[in-house]
Amino acid sequence: AMLSKRHWEFIENDPINENFKFEEIERDVFRNSTLKTPGGHGNRHTYGGLLCAQSLAAADKTVPTELNCHSFQCNFILQVNSDVPVTYHVKRLFDGRSFATRFVECKQEGNVMFAALVAYQRPEPHSIEHQSSMPDVPRPEDCEDFDTSWCFHQAWTPPEYRTKFEDVDFSDPNRLRIFHPYHNRCTDARHFHTTKDGTDKHYFWTQYKFPIEETFRSHAHALLYISDNSNAMVVFNAHTRNGFTASMVFSLNHTIYFHGRPFNVNDWILFEMESPSAAHGRGLCRGRIWNAQGELIASISQEVVIRKRMDKESAKL
């Protein structure tokens, strides 16, 4: 089925630069400027990656600049209405010589909607080092453009109305699509769209479209923003070939580990994504992220609620 016209309306704004203007209303309490994101396609639900990135940016304001985030772990509790302002309440749990820890609550109209535990470390370049090898996959210039929102929409469309992969010309620059602030290319789009194996690994090259300030923190915000995009889709993708139709998809938690190696989101970075398990209405996605030079820059994991359309008795969290 064709998406309604409103799904394709967008404004080409940069959420990293435009959505990170905070007002400190009291010590360690920050009010955001906006929760609007490109590709919101008409709904009021805030993109989880923006909440993650904003809460990290708020925590950053309470930590010395020489310390960088090394792990970010959050829980999504309630859906955040993008039409209503939120406040980020940062608690200073620990400040040491090498490490610091912060707890962030995102509140909307008095309710805690989202909570994150953020850990920081002073860089220690002289230590042991090893990493997994970067997969041998096609380079981004040899890969097809990949519209994640179009893929996500397929899970909500009854099987008889879904667009077949063979009927889409992914090389057509004028095809209907939802705007994203980053380019996304799948190394094997045909395999992604036809696999029935839910545990398959998939590889995506990603590049942020807008210039990012040359600091580790700014690029960490952007990478965290991007990292929330494809996880649920990787969990349910293979099942759409088996007649699965979603009635509910909701992220429960999200974790990212920054390994301290340099990266630039304005260059191509490679995501390796897989879903090792889905059961009891919950699916797990995990991934590894490399820069174009083959350095492992981050690892991620996310757990999501995935429910079938017939699960009416389970329509609420």
GROMACS .gro file of C-alpha atoms in nm:
model
  317
    1ALA     CA    1   0.000   0.000   0.000
    2MET     CA    2   0.120   0.349  -0.081
    3LEU     CA    3   0.197   0.566   0.219
    4SER     CA    4  -0.036   0.861   0.259
    5LYS     CA    5   0.103   1.194   0.146
    6ARG     CA    6   0.155   1.323   0.500
    7HIS     CA    7   0.409   1.046   0.564
    8TRP     CA    8   0.637   1.197   0.303
    9GLU     CA    9   0.632   1.557   0.422
   10PHE     CA   10   0.956   1.663   0.583
   11ILE     CA   11   1.179   1.957   0.668
   12GLU     CA   12   1.549   1.913   0.603
   13ASN     CA   13   1.676   2.026   0.942
   14ASP     CA   14   1.969   1.895   1.141
   15PRO     CA   15   1.848   1.752   1.475
   16ILE     CA   16   2.197   1.738   1.627
   17ASN     CA   17   2.268   2.110   1.585
   18GLU     CA   18   1.913   2.243   1.612
   19ASN     CA   19   1.770   2.022   1.889
   20PHE     CA   20   2.054   2.061   2.137
   21LYS     CA   21   1.987   2.412   2.262
   22PHE     CA   22   1.924   2.373   2.635
   23GLU     CA   23   1.811   2.620   2.899
   24GLU     CA   24   1.950   2.544   3.245
   25ILE     CA   25   1.646   2.627   3.458
   26GLU     CA   26   1.825   2.531   3.781
   27ARG     CA   27   2.150   2.355   3.866
   28ASP     CA   28   2.177   2.034   3.661
   29VAL     CA   29   1.820   2.064   3.526
   30PHE     CA   30   1.798   2.137   3.154
   31ARG     CA   31   1.496   2.216   2.937
   32ASN     CA   32   1.525   2.114   2.571
   33SER     CA   33   1.442   2.342   2.280
   34THR     CA   34   1.249   2.093   2.067
   35LEU     CA   35   1.173   1.723   2.022
   36LYS     CA   36   1.089   1.746   1.652
   37THR     CA   37   1.293   1.530   1.418
   38PRO     CA   38   1.304   1.484   1.041
   39GLY     CA   39   1.107   1.183   0.922
   40GLY     CA   40   0.858   1.212   1.209
   41HIS     CA   41   0.587   1.153   0.945
   42GLY     CA   42   0.302   1.314   1.130
   43ASN     CA   43   0.298   1.140   1.467
   44ARG     CA   44   0.372   1.293   1.806
   45HIS     CA   45   0.598   1.017   1.936
   46THR     CA   46   0.953   1.132   1.994
   47TYR     CA   47   1.232   0.936   1.826
   48GLY     CA   48   1.417   0.744   2.095
   49GLY     CA   49   1.758   0.824   1.948
   50LEU     CA   50   1.693   1.194   2.005
   51LEU     CA   51   1.605   1.135   2.372
   52CYS     CA   52   1.927   0.934   2.410
   53ALA     CA   53   2.142   1.198   2.244
   54GLN     CA   54   1.982   1.486   2.434
   55SER     CA   55   2.019   1.313   2.771
   56LEU     CA   56   2.386   1.244   2.694
   57ALA     CA   57   2.434   1.609   2.596
   58ALA     CA   58   2.269   1.721   2.922
   59ALA     CA   59   2.493   1.490   3.128
   60ASP     CA   60   2.798   1.620   2.937
   61LYS     CA   61   2.730   1.968   3.072
   62THR     CA   62   2.803   1.847   3.426
   63VAL     CA   63   3.130   1.663   3.349
   64PRO     CA   64   3.478   1.812   3.282
   65THR     CA   65   3.549   1.832   2.909
   66GLU     CA   66   3.857   1.609   2.934
   67LEU     CA   67   3.633   1.311   3.020
   68ASN     CA   68   3.440   1.129   2.746
   69CYS     CA   69   3.140   0.898   2.766
   70HIS     CA   70   3.241   0.531   2.751
   71SER     CA   71   2.901   0.374   2.820
   72PHE     CA   72   2.541   0.487   2.796
   73GLN     CA   73   2.254   0.268   2.921
   74CYS     CA   74   1.893   0.379   2.917
   75ASN     CA   75   1.538   0.258   2.968
   76PHE     CA   76   1.241   0.387   2.769
   77ILE     CA   77   0.953   0.401   3.016
   78LEU     CA   78   0.668   0.596   2.852
   79GLN     CA   79   0.619   0.742   2.506
   80VAL     CA   80   0.728   1.106   2.493
   81ASN     CA   81   0.495   1.354   2.321
   82SER     CA   82   0.705   1.567   2.087
   83ASP     CA   83   0.459   1.858   2.126
   84VAL     CA   84   0.531   1.898   2.500
   85PRO     CA   85   0.868   2.019   2.641
   86VAL     CA   86   1.076   1.788   2.859
   87THR     CA   87   1.335   1.853   3.127
   88TYR     CA   88   1.652   1.652   3.182
   89HIS     CA   89   1.743   1.613   3.551
   90VAL     CA   90   2.108   1.513   3.596
   91LYS     CA   91   2.230   1.353   3.920
   92ARG     CA   92   2.605   1.350   3.993
   93LEU     CA   93   2.657   0.998   4.126
   94PHE     CA   94   3.038   0.987   4.120
   95ASP     CA   95   3.337   1.205   4.032
   96GLY     CA   96   3.681   1.045   4.044
   97ARG     CA   97   4.020   1.115   3.893
   98SER     CA   98   3.965   0.881   3.595
   99PHE     CA   99   3.591   0.808   3.594
  100ALA     CA  100   3.261   0.985   3.651
  101THR     CA  101   2.900   0.864   3.657
  102ARG     CA  102   2.575   1.048   3.594
  103PHE     CA  103   2.207   0.950   3.617
  104VAL     CA  104   1.961   1.136   3.393
  105GLU     CA  105   1.582   1.145   3.425
  106CYS     CA  106   1.377   1.282   3.138
  107LYS     CA  107   1.053   1.426   3.277
  108GLN     CA  108   0.742   1.543   3.097
  109GLU     CA  109   0.448   1.698   3.283
  110GLY     CA  110   0.586   1.561   3.611
  111ASN     CA  111   0.629   1.201   3.492
  112VAL     CA  112   0.961   1.020   3.442
  113MET     CA  113   0.948   0.913   3.077
  114PHE     CA  114   1.305   0.795   3.024
  115ALA     CA  115   1.611   0.729   3.241
  116ALA     CA  116   1.978   0.684   3.158
  117LEU     CA  117   2.299   0.587   3.335
  118VAL     CA  118   2.601   0.754   3.176
  119ALA     CA  119   2.963   0.667   3.254
  120TYR     CA  120   3.270   0.876   3.164
  121GLN     CA  121   3.643   0.813   3.155
  122ARG     CA  122   3.955   1.019   3.107
  123PRO     CA  123   4.130   0.882   2.792
  124GLU     CA  124   4.404   0.628   2.865
  125PRO     CA  125   4.587   0.568   2.534
  126HIS     CA  126   4.872   0.363   2.686
  127SER     CA  127   4.708   0.034   2.773
  128ILE     CA  128   4.642  -0.313   2.630
  129GLU     CA  129   4.441  -0.313   2.309
  130HIS     CA  130   4.260  -0.562   2.086
  131GLN     CA  131   3.946  -0.561   1.872
  132SER     CA  132   3.730  -0.775   1.644
  133SER     CA  133   3.816  -0.757   1.276
  134MET     CA  134   3.601  -0.545   1.048
  135PRO     CA  135   3.385  -0.760   0.816
  136ASP     CA  136   3.487  -0.781   0.452
  137VAL     CA  137   3.185  -0.620   0.285
  138PRO     CA  138   3.127  -0.399  -0.022
  139ARG     CA  139   3.227  -0.035   0.015
  140PRO     CA  140   2.949   0.226   0.047
  141GLU     CA  141   2.990   0.350  -0.311
  142ASP     CA  142   2.900  -0.001  -0.427
  143CYS     CA  143   2.589  -0.038  -0.207
  144GLU     CA  144   2.222   0.050  -0.256
  145ASP     CA  145   2.050   0.341  -0.085
  146PHE     CA  146   1.846   0.207   0.206
  147ASP     CA  147   1.533   0.379   0.339
  148THR     CA  148   1.481   0.236   0.686
  149SER     CA  149   1.141   0.404   0.728
  150TRP     CA  150   1.009   0.232   0.416
  151CYS     CA  151   1.125  -0.103   0.557
  152PHE     CA  152   0.969  -0.030   0.896
  153HIS     CA  153   0.639   0.053   0.726
  154GLN     CA  154   0.629  -0.293   0.569
  155ALA     CA  155   0.580  -0.460   0.909
  156TRP     CA  156   0.266  -0.253   0.971
  157THR     CA  157   0.115  -0.331   0.629
  158PRO     CA  158  -0.093  -0.650   0.586
  159PRO     CA  159   0.097  -0.903   0.371
  160GLU     CA  160  -0.140  -0.876   0.075
  161TYR     CA  161  -0.073  -0.501   0.044
  162ARG     CA  162   0.302  -0.496   0.098
  163THR     CA  163   0.536  -0.364  -0.167
  164LYS     CA  164   0.753  -0.641  -0.307
  165PHE     CA  165   1.126  -0.584  -0.298
  166GLU     CA  166   1.146  -0.663  -0.671
  167ASP     CA  167   0.903  -0.379  -0.748
  168VAL     CA  168   1.119  -0.107  -0.589
  169ASP     CA  169   1.391   0.071  -0.785
  170PHE     CA  170   1.632   0.168  -0.506
  171SER     CA  171   1.853   0.351  -0.754
  172ASP     CA  172   1.574   0.597  -0.844
  173PRO     CA  173   1.655   0.929  -0.668
  174ASN     CA  174   1.296   1.049  -0.720
  175ARG     CA  175   1.119   0.759  -0.552
  176LEU     CA  176   0.896   0.840  -0.256
  177ARG     CA  177   1.090   0.830   0.067
  178ILE     CA  178   1.112   0.972   0.419
  179PHE     CA  179   1.391   1.218   0.488
  180HIS     CA  180   1.666   1.123   0.731
  181PRO     CA  181   1.959   1.343   0.840
  182TYR     CA  182   2.201   1.067   0.739
  183HIS     CA  183   2.271   0.853   0.435
  184ASN     CA  184   2.215   0.480   0.484
  185ARG     CA  185   2.331   0.206   0.248
  186CYS     CA  186   2.280  -0.168   0.287
  187THR     CA  187   2.566  -0.392   0.170
  188ASP     CA  188   2.318  -0.656   0.050
  189ALA     CA  189   1.968  -0.506   0.029
  190ARG     CA  190   1.835  -0.802  -0.170
  191HIS     CA  191   1.932  -1.044   0.108
  192PHE     CA  192   1.786  -0.815   0.375
  193HIS     CA  193   1.450  -0.792   0.196
  194THR     CA  194   1.419  -1.164   0.119
  195THR     CA  195   1.571  -1.348   0.416
  196LYS     CA  196   1.352  -1.561   0.640
  197ASP     CA  197   1.631  -1.618   0.893
  198GLY     CA  198   1.576  -1.382   1.185
  199THR     CA  199   1.930  -1.434   1.314
  200ASP     CA  200   2.105  -1.322   0.993
  201LYS     CA  201   2.367  -1.049   1.016
  202HIS     CA  202   2.308  -0.731   0.814
  203TYR     CA  203   2.554  -0.455   0.733
  204PHE     CA  204   2.477  -0.085   0.680
  205TRP     CA  205   2.707   0.202   0.588
  206THR     CA  206   2.592   0.531   0.744
  207GLN     CA  207   2.709   0.889   0.701
  208TYR     CA  208   2.563   1.195   0.876
  209LYS     CA  209   2.460   1.459   0.621
  210PHE     CA  210   2.526   1.775   0.820
  211PRO     CA  211   2.865   1.905   0.941
  212ILE     CA  212   2.935   1.812   1.305
  213GLU     CA  213   3.160   2.014   1.535
  214GLU     CA  214   3.504   1.853   1.562
  215THR     CA  215   3.479   1.724   1.918
  216PHE     CA  216   3.444   1.367   2.045
  217ARG     CA  217   3.129   1.463   2.234
  218SER     CA  218   2.949   1.610   1.932
  219HIS     CA  219   3.020   1.303   1.720
  220ALA     CA  220   2.918   1.078   2.010
  221HIS     CA  221   2.581   1.256   2.024
  222ALA     CA  222   2.533   1.199   1.651
  223LEU     CA  223   2.636   0.833   1.665
  224LEU     CA  224   2.403   0.768   1.959
  225TYR     CA  225   2.123   0.942   1.767
  226ILE     CA  226   2.180   0.720   1.462
  227SER     CA  227   2.229   0.398   1.661
  228ASP     CA  228   1.864   0.377   1.768
  229ASN     CA  229   1.735   0.371   1.411
  230SER     CA  230   1.743   0.014   1.276
  231ASN     CA  231   1.732  -0.210   1.582
  232ALA     CA  232   1.361  -0.299   1.593
  233MET     CA  233   1.357  -0.343   1.217
  234VAL     CA  234   1.638  -0.600   1.234
  235VAL     CA  235   1.439  -0.795   1.497
  236PHE     CA  236   1.116  -0.831   1.297
  237ASN     CA  237   1.237  -0.796   0.938
  238ALA     CA  238   1.263  -1.167   0.852
  239HIS     CA  239   0.918  -1.238   0.998
  240THR     CA  240   0.739  -1.013   0.749
  241ARG     CA  241   0.812  -1.286   0.491
  242ASN     CA  242   0.619  -1.528   0.714
  243GLY     CA  243   0.302  -1.320   0.731
  244PHE     CA  244   0.386  -1.128   1.048
  245THR     CA  245   0.205  -0.794   1.090
  246ALA     CA  246   0.304  -0.567   1.380
  247SER     CA  247   0.054  -0.416   1.619
  248MET     CA  248   0.310  -0.270   1.861
  249VAL     CA  249   0.680  -0.191   1.846
  250PHE     CA  250   0.835  -0.016   2.147
  251SER     CA  251   1.198   0.010   2.256
  252LEU     CA  252   1.256  -0.101   2.614
  253ASN     CA  253   1.623  -0.014   2.654
  254HIS     CA  254   1.931   0.088   2.461
  255THR     CA  255   2.302   0.056   2.539
  256ILE     CA  256   2.608   0.185   2.359
  257TYR     CA  257   2.974   0.139   2.452
  258PHE     CA  258   3.217   0.390   2.304
  259HIS     CA  259   3.556   0.220   2.279
  260GLY     CA  260   3.754   0.546   2.268
  261ARG     CA  261   3.887   0.510   1.914
  262PRO     CA  262   3.847   0.817   1.691
  263PHE     CA  263   3.557   0.845   1.450
  264ASN     CA  264   3.382   1.106   1.238
  265VAL     CA  265   3.012   1.060   1.159
  266ASN     CA  266   3.058   1.282   0.852
  267ASP     CA  267   3.263   0.994   0.710
  268TRP     CA  268   3.115   0.653   0.630
  269ILE     CA  269   3.084   0.418   0.928
  270LEU     CA  270   2.980   0.051   0.916
  271PHE     CA  271   2.707  -0.103   1.134
  272GLU     CA  272   2.694  -0.481   1.177
  273MET     CA  273   2.348  -0.574   1.312
  274GLU     CA  274   2.193  -0.903   1.421
  275SER     CA  275   1.905  -1.031   1.634
  276PRO     CA  276   2.017  -1.339   1.829
  277SER     CA  277   1.678  -1.391   1.998
  278ALA     CA  278   1.308  -1.303   1.988
  279ALA     CA  279   1.065  -1.465   2.233
  280HIS     CA  280   0.777  -1.378   2.468
  281GLY     CA  281   0.708  -1.051   2.285
  282ARG     CA  282   1.064  -0.922   2.327
  283GLY     CA  283   1.341  -0.914   2.069
  284LEU     CA  284   1.710  -0.839   2.116
  285CYS     CA  285   1.925  -0.660   1.863
  286ARG     CA  286   2.300  -0.614   1.900
  287GLY     CA  287   2.561  -0.457   1.680
  288ARG     CA  288   2.917  -0.343   1.627
  289ILE     CA  289   3.027  -0.021   1.460
  290TRP     CA  290   3.352   0.043   1.269
  291ASN     CA  291   3.501   0.354   1.115
  292ALA     CA  292   3.612   0.339   0.751
  293GLN     CA  293   3.970   0.262   0.862
  294GLY     CA  294   3.855  -0.065   1.019
  295GLU     CA  295   3.870   0.045   1.384
  296LEU     CA  296   3.594  -0.080   1.615
  297ILE     CA  297   3.450   0.243   1.756
  298ALA     CA  298   3.137   0.126   1.942
  299SER     CA  299   2.914  -0.167   2.035
  300ILE     CA  300   2.538  -0.148   2.088
  301SER     CA  301   2.242  -0.354   2.209
  302GLN     CA  302   1.871  -0.290   2.232
  303GLU     CA  303   1.567  -0.480   2.357
  304VAL     CA  304   1.228  -0.409   2.199
  305VAL     CA  305   0.866  -0.513   2.251
  306ILE     CA  306   0.728  -0.668   1.931
  307ARG     CA  307   0.363  -0.776   1.926
  308LYS     CA  308   0.142  -0.925   1.656
  309ARG     CA  309  -0.171  -0.756   1.531
  310MET     CA  310  -0.396  -1.027   1.684
  311ASP     CA  311  -0.252  -0.972   2.034
  312LYS     CA  312  -0.536  -0.735   2.135
  313GLU     CA  313  -0.524  -0.846   2.497
  314SER     CA  314  -0.159  -0.724   2.506
  315ALA     CA  315  -0.215  -0.384   2.350
  316LYS     CA  316  -0.063  -0.196   2.644
  317LEU     CA  317   0.272  -0.209   2.819
   0.00000   0.00000   0.00000
